Tab-separated table of C-alpha atoms in Angstrom:
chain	number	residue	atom	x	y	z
E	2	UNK	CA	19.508	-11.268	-7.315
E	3	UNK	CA	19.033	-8.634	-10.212
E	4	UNK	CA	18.482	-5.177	-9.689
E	5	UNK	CA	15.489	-3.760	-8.974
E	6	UNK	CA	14.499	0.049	-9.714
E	7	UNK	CA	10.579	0.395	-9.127
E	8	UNK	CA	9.346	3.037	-7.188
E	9	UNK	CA	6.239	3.543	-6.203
E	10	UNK	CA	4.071	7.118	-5.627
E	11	UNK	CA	0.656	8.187	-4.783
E	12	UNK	CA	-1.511	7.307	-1.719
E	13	UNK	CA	-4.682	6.430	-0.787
E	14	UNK	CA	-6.162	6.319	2.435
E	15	UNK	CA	-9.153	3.268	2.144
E	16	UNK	CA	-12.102	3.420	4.633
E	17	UNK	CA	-11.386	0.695	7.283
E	18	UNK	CA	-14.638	-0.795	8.764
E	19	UNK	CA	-14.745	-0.875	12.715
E	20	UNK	CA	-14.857	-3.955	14.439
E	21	UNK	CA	-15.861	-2.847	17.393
E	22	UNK	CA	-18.068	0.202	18.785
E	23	UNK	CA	-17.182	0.286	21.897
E	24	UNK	CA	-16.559	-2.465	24.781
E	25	UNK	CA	-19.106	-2.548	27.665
E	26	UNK	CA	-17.570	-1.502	31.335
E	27	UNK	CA	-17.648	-4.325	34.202
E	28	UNK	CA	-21.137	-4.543	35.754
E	29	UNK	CA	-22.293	-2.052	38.569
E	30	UNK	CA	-25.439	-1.879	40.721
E	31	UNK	CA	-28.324	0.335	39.939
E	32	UNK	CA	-30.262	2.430	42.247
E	33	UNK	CA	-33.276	2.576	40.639
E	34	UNK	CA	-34.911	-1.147	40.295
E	35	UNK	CA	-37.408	-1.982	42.687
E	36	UNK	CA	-39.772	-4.751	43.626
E	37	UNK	CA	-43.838	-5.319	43.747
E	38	UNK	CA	-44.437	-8.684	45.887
E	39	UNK	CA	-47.136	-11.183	44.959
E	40	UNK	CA	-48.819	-14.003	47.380
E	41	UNK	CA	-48.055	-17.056	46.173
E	42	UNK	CA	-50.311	-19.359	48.267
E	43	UNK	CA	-49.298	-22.965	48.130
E	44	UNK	CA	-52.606	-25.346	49.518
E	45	UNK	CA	-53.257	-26.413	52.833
E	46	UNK	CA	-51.198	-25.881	55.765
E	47	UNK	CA	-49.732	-28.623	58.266
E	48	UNK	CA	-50.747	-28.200	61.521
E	49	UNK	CA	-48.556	-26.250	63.871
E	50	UNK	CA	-48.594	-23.944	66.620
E	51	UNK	CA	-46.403	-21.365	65.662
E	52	UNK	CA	-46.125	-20.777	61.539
E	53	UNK	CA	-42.406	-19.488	60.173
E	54	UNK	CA	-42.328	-17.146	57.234
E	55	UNK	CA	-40.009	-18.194	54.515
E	56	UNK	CA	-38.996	-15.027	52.506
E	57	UNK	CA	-36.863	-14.661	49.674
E	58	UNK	CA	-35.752	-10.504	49.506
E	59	UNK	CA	-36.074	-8.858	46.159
E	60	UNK	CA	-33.034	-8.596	44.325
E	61	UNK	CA	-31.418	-5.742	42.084
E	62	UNK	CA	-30.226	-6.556	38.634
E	63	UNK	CA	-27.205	-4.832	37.404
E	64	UNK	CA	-27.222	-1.866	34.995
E	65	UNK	CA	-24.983	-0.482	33.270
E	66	UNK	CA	-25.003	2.659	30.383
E	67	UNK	CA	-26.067	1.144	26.572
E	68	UNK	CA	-22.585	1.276	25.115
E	69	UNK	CA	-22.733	-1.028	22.001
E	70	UNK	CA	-19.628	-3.535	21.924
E	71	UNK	CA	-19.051	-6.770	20.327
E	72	UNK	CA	-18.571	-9.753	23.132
E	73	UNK	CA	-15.004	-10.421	22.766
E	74	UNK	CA	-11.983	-12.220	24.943
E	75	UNK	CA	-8.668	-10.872	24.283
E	76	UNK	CA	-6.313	-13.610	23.635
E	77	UNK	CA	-2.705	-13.873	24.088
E	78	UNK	CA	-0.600	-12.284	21.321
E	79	UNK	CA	1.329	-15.346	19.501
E	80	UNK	CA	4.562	-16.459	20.278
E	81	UNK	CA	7.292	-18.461	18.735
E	82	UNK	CA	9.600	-20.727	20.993
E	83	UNK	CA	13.208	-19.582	20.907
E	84	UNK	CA	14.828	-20.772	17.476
E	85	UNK	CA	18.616	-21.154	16.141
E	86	UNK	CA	19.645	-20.457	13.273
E	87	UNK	CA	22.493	-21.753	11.523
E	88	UNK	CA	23.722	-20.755	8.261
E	89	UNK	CA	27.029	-19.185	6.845
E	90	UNK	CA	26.699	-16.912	9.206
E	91	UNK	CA	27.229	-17.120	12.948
E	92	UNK	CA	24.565	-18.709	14.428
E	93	UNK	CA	21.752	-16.658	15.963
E	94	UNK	CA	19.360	-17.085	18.729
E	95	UNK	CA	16.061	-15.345	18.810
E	96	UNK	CA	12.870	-15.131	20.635
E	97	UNK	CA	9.862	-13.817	18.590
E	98	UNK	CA	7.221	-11.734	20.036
E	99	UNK	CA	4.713	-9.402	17.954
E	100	UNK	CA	5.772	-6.168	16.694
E	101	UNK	CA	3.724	-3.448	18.628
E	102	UNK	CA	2.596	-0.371	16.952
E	103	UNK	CA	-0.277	2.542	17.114
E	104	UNK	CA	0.226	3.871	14.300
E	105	UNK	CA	-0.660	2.709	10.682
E	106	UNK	CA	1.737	1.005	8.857
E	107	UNK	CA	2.686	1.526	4.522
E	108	UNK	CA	1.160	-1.352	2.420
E	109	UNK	CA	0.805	-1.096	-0.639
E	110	UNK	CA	-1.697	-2.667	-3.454
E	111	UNK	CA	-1.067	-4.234	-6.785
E	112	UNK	CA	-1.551	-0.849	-8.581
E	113	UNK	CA	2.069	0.535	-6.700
E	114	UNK	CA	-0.518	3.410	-4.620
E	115	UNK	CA	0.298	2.851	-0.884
E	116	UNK	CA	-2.526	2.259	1.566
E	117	UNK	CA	-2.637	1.620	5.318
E	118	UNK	CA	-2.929	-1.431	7.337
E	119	UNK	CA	-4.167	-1.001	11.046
E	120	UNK	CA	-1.772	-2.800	13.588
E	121	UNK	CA	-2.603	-6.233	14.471
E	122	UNK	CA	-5.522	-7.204	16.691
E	123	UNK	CA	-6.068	-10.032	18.963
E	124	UNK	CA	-8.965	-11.915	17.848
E	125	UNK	CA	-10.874	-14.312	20.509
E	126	UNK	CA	-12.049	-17.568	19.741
E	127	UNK	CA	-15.489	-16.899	18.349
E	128	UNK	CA	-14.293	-14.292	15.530
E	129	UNK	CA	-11.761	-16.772	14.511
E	130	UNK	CA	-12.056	-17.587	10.451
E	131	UNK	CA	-15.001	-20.049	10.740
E	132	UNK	CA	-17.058	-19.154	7.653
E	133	UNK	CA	-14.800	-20.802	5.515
E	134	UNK	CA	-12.665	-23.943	5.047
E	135	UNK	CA	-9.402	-23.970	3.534
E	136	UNK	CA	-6.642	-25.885	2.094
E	137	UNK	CA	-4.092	-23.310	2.678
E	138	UNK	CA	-0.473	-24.050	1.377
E	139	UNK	CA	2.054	-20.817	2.333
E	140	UNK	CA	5.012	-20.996	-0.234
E	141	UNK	CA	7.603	-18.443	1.453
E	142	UNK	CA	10.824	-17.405	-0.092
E	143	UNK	CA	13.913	-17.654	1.646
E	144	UNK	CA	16.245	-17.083	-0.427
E	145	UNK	CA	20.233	-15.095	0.082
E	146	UNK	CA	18.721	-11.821	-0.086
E	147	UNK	CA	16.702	-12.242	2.830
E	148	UNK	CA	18.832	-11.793	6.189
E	149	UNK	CA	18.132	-13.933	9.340
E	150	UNK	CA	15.979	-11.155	11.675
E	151	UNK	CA	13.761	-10.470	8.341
E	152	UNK	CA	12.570	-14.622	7.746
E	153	UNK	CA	12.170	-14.647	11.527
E	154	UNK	CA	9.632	-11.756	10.964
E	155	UNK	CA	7.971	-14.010	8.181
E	156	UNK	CA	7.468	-16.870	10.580
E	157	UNK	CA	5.808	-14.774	12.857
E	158	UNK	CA	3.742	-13.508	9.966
E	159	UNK	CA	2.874	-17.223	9.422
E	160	UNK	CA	2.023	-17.568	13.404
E	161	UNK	CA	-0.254	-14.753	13.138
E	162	UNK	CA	-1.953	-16.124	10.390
E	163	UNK	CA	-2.750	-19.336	11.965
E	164	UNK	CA	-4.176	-18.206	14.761
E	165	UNK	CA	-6.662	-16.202	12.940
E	166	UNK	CA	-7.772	-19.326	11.667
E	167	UNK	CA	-10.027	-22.239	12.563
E	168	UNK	CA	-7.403	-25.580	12.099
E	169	UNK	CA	-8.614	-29.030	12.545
E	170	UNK	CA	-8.888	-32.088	10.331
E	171	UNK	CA	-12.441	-30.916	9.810
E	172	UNK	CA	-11.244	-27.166	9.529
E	173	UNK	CA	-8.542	-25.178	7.621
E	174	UNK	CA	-5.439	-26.902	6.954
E	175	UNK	CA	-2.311	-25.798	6.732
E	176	UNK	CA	0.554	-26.626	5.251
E	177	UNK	CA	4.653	-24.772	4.069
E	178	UNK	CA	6.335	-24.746	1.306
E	179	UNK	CA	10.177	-23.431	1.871
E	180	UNK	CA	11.859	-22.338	-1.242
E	181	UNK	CA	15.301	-20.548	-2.397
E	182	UNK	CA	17.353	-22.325	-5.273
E	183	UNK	CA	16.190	-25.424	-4.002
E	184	UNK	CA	12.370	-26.359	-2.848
E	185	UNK	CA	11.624	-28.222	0.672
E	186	UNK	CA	8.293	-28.811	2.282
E	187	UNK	CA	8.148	-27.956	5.983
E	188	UNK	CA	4.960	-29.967	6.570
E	189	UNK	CA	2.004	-31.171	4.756
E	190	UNK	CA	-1.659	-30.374	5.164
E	191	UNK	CA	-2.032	-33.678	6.772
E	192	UNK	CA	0.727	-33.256	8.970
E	193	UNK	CA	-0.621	-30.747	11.905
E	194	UNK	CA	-4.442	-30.232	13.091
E	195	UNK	CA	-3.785	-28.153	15.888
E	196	UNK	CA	-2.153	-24.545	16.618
E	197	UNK	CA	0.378	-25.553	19.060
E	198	UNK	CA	2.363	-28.359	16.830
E	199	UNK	CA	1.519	-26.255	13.817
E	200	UNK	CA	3.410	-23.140	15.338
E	201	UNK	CA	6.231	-25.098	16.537
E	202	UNK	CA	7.106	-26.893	13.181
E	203	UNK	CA	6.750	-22.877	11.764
E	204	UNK	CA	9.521	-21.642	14.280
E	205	UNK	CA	11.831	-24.779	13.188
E	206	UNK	CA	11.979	-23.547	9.785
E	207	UNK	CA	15.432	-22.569	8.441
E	208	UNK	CA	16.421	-20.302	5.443
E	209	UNK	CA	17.559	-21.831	2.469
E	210	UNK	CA	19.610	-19.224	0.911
E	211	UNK	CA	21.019	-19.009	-2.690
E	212	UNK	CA	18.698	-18.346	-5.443
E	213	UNK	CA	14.837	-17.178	-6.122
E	214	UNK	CA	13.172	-20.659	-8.116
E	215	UNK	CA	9.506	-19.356	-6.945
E	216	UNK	CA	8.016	-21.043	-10.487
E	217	UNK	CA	10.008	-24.263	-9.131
E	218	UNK	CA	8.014	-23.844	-5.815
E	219	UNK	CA	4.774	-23.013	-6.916
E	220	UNK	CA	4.938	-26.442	-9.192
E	221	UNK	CA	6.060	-28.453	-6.130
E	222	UNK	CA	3.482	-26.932	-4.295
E	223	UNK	CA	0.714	-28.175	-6.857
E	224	UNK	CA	2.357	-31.633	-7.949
E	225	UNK	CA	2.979	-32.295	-3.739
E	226	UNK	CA	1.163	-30.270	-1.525
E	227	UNK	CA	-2.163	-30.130	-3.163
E	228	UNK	CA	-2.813	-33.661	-3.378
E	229	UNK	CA	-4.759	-35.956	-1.723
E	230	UNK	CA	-2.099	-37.953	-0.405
E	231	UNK	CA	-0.793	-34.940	1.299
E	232	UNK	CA	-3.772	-34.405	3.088
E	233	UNK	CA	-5.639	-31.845	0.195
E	234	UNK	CA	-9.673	-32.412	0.464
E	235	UNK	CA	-11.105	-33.659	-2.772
E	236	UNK	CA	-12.381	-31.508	-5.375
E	237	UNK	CA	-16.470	-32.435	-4.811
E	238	UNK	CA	-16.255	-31.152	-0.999
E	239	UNK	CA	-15.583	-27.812	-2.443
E	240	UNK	CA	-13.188	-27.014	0.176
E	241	UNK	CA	-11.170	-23.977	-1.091
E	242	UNK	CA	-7.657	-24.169	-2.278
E	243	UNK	CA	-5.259	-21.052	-1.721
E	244	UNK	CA	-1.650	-19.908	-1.771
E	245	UNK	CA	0.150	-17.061	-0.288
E	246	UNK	CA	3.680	-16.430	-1.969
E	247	UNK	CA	5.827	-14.229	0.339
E	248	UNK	CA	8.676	-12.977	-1.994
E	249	UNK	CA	11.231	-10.168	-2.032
E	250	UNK	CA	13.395	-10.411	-5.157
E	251	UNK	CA	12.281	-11.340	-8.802
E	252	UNK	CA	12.191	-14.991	-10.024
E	253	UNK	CA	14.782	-16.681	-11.384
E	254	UNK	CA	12.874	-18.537	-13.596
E	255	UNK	CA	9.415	-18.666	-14.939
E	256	UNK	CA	6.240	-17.768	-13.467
E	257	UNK	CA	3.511	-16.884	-15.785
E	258	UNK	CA	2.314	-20.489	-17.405
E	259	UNK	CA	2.946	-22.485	-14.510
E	260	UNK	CA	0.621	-19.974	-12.311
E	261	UNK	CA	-1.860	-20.303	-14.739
E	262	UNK	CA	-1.426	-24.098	-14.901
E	263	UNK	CA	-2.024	-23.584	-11.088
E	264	UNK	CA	-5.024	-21.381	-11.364
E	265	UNK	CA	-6.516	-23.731	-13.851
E	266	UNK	CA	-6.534	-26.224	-11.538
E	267	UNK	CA	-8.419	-24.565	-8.742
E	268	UNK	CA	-5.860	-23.060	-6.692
E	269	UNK	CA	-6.729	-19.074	-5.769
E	270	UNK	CA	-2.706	-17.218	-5.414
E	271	UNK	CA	-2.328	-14.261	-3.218
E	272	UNK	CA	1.195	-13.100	-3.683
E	273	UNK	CA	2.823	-10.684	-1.464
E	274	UNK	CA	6.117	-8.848	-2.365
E	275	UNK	CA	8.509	-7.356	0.162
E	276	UNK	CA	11.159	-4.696	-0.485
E	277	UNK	CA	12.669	-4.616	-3.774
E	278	UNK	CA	9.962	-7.627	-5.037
E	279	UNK	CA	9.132	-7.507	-8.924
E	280	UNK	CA	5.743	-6.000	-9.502
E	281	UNK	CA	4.980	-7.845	-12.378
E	282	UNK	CA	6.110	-11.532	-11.286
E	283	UNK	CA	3.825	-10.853	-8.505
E	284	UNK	CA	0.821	-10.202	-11.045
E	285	UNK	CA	1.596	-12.845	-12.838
E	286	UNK	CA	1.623	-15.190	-10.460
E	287	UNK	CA	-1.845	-13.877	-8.427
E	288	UNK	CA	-5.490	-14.746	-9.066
E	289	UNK	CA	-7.888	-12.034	-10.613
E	290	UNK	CA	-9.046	-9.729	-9.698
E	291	UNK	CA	-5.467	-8.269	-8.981
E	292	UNK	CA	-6.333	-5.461	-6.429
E	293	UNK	CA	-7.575	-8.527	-3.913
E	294	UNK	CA	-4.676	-10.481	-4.335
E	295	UNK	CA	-1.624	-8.570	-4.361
E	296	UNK	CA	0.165	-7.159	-1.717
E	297	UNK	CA	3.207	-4.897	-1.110
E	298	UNK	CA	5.070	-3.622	2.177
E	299	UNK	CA	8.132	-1.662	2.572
E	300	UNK	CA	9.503	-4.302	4.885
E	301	UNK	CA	9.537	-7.575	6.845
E	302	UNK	CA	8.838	-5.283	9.552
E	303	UNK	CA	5.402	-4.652	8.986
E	304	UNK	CA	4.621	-7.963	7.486
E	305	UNK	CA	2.574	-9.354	9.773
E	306	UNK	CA	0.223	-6.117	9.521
E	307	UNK	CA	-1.182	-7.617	6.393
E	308	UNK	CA	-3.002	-10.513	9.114
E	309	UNK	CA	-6.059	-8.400	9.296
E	310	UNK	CA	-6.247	-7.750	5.721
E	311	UNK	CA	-6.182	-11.386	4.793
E	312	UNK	CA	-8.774	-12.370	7.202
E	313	UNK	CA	-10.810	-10.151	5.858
E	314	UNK	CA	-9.848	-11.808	2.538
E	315	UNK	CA	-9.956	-15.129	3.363
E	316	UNK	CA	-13.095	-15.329	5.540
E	317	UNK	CA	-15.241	-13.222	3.594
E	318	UNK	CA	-16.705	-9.703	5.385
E	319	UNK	CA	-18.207	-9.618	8.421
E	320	UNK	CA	-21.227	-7.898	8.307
E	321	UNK	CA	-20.848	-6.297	11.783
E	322	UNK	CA	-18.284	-4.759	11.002
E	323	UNK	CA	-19.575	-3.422	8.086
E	324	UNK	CA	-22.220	-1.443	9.590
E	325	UNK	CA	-24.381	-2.046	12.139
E	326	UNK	CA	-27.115	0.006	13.659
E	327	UNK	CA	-27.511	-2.075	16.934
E	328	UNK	CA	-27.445	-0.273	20.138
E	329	UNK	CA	-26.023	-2.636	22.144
E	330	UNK	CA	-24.526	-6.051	20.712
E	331	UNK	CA	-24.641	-6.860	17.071
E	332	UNK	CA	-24.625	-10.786	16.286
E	333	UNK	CA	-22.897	-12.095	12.830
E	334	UNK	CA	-25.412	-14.226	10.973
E	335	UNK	CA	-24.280	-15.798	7.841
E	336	UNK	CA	-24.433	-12.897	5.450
E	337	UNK	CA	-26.083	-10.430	7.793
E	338	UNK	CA	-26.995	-9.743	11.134
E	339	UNK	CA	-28.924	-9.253	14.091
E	340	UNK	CA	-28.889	-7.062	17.473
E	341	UNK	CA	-29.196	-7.913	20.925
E	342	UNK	CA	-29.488	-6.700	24.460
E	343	UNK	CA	-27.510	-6.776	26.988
E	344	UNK	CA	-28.815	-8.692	30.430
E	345	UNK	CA	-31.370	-6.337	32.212
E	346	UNK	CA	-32.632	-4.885	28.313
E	347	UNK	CA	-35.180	-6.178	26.252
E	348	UNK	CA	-35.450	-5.407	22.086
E	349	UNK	CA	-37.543	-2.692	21.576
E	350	UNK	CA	-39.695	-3.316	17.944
E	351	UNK	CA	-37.328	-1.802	15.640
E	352	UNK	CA	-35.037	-4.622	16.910
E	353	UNK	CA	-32.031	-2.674	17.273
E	354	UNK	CA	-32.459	-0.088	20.408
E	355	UNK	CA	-33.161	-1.766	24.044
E	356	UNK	CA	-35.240	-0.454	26.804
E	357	UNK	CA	-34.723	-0.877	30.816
E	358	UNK	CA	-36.336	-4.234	31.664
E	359	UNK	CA	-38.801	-3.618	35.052
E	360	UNK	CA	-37.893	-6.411	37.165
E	361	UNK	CA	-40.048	-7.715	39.171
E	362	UNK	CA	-39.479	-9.187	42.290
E	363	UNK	CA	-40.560	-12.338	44.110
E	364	UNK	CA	-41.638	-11.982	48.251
E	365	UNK	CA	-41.926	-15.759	48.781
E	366	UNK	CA	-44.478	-15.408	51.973
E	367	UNK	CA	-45.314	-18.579	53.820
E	368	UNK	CA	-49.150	-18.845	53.459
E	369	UNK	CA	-49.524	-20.937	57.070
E	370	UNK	CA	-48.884	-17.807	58.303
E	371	UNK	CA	-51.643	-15.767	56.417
E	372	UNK	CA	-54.427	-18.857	57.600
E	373	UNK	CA	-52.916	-18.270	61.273
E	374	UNK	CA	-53.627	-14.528	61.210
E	375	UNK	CA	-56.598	-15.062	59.860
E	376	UNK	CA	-57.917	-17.054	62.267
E	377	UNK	CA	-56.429	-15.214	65.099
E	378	UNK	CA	-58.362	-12.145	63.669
E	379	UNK	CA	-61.782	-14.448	63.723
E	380	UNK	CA	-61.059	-15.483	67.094
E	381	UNK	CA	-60.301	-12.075	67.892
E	382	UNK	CA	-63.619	-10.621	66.979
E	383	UNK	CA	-65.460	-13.776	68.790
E	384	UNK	CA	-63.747	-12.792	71.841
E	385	UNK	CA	-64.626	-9.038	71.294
E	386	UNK	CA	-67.978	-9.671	70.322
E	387	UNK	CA	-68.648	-11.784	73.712
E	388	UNK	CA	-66.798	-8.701	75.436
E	389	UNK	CA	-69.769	-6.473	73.928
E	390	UNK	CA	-72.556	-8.647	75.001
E	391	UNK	CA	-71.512	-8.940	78.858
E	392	UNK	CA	-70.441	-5.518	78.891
E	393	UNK	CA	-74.316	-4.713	77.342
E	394	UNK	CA	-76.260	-7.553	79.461
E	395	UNK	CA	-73.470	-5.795	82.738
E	396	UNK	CA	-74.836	-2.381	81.598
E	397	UNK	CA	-78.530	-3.235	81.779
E	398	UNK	CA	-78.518	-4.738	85.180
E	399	UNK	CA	-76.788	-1.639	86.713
E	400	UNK	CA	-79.508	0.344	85.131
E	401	UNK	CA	-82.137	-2.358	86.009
E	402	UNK	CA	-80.636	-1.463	89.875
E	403	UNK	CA	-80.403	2.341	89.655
E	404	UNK	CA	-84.534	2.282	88.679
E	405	UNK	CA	-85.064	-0.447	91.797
E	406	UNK	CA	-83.052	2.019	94.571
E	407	UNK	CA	-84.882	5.062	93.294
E	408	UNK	CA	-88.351	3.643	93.442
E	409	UNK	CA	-87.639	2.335	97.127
């Protein structure tokens, strides 16, 4: 490995879109609903003695404060199985588990100024990289100058980066390209349509060691990884083709003309240095324009922070995140968006606030039983009415009495 003396000075802060305004609290009850009940009558009655009343009792929808949020599941943090590694070295077992962190990590841009990369976030199923379908080959260098623990942290960089994607036969494919002094191919593009098998061939992988042939690797990436035999979509489906090169050291041979060979042929590079990585073999190597497609961190340590950045690359913005005014839930459309409400809140006209929905309730009554009271209440008055006349014919004949004693 030569020397390496760059250094690097200057830093910009960029503004980081939010995801996510806020997550909505569970569900609680509300006080404040109520009910107006409505006769529903339903024909004629069957005959019988005593009607029933069916009811149904009004029921109270659940409110809760307009907090916008973005409907999302967190998912398990990706894991490696246990690996061994066996090289001149004695061998070493590890597990691999995400590197936590609340604090912004040092990443720096193709121009040498260091920015920041938020720490990784767990992404659920539906903001997985859908818009777009790739043929993604990563070409990672593993060459002497990289110690065990650091490729361990590439693999999980690798991990992280497939499950921010959408793989399938019909989806992204995925496929490694291993490469010190010597070139090997981990697995094809047509090798692995799911996450599982994918991950597990990605923890198998074993450093190489000796020199840093990344020309040699980005050629056997084009001449046997980007083919159609290897599982590469044809040129007419328009299916994207793109490499990430993961280096630390500077190449050993050349880069420039067989990148641009590459490029030529419809491949987009991102490259990503590490450590003491050559500035300029990296900008030779990546697809214009530069500042979107190289990368530089400190260390293997904060590798896998650059996950967010490239699905944000690779998948195009999300226009949610780039601004939304929706009050309550804002809904990716292709290249824009639209709000929604949350259950118990209807879309006011400027589609994007909500108002309380009035809800009304249903009292189900059984209309045998109106008929019933209303013909009690008819023969009720018959009854009274017949009262009135004997009481009135009763009341005459005392009088008709009280006039015959007082004449005699």
């Amino acid at each position: 490995m030569w020397p390496y003396q760059h250094t690097f000075k200057g830093q910009v802060v960029p503004q980081v879109p939010h995801i996510y305004k806020g997550i909505a609290p569970p569900l609680v009850h509300h006080p404040h609903h109520y009910a107006i009940g409505h006769y529903y009558p339903k024909g004629p009655c069957p005959t019988k003695p005593n009607p029933t009343v069916a009811t149904r009792p009004a029921v109270y929808l659940p409110i809760v404060p307009p907090t916008q949020h973005r409907t999302t599941a967190p998912t398990a943090p990706p894991t490696l199985p246990p690996t061994s590694t066996t090289s001149a070295t004695p061998a070493v077992t590890t597990t691999l588990a995400p590197v936590e962190s609340t604090t912004p990590e040092p990443v720096s841009t193709q121009s040498g100024f260091t920015t920041t990369i938020s720490p990784v976030k767990t992404e659920s199923p539906e903001s997985q990289c859908t818009r777009r379908l790739l043929d993604l080959v990563f070409i990672i260098d593993s060459s002497r100058s990289i110690r065990i623990s650091d490729f361990e942290k590439v693999k999980t960089f690798l991990a992280l980066m497939v499950d921010t994607l959408a793989v399938g036969s019909d989806a992204t494919r995925v496929a490694v390209v291993n490469y010190a002094s010597t070139v090997k191919i981990e697995f094809l593009l047509k090798d692995h349509f799911n996450k599982p098998d994918m991950k597990k061939a990605i923890s198998r992988i074993e450093p190489l060691a000796a020199g840093t042939m990344t020309g040699m690797a980005i050629k056997t990436a084009v001449n046997e990884a980007f083919t159609e035999e290897s599982g590469a979509r044809p040129h007419s489906r328009n299916i994207a083709k793109v490499a990430i090169i993961v280096t630390d050291g500077r190449p050993q041979d050349h880069v420039e003309q067989i990148s641009a060979a590459a490029r030529a042929d419809g491949i987009e590079i991102y490259a990503v240095g590490v450590d003491r990585a050559d500035m300029a073999s990296l900008k030779q190597m990546a697809s214009l324009p530069l500042e979107d497609h190289v990368f530089y961190v400190e260390t293997y340590g904060v590798i896998e922070k650059l996950t967010s950045k490239f699905r944000e690359t690779l998948c195009g913005l999300d226009p949610c995140a780039t601004g939304n005014d929706c009050e309550h839930i804002c809904v990716n459309n292709i290249d824009s968006y639209y709000c929604k409400c949350r259950t118990g809140y209807i879309l006011n006209a400027d589609r994007k606030t909500c108002s309380q929905k009035q809800v009304r309730g249903e009292v189900v009554v059984d209309p045998c039983k109106c008929e019933a009271r209303l013909a009690f209440q008819k023969q009720t008055q018959v009854v009274l009415q017949q009262l009135t006349t004997t009481l009135a014919d009763f009341a005459r004949r005392i009088w008709r009495l009280e006039e015959a004693l007082g004449r005699a």
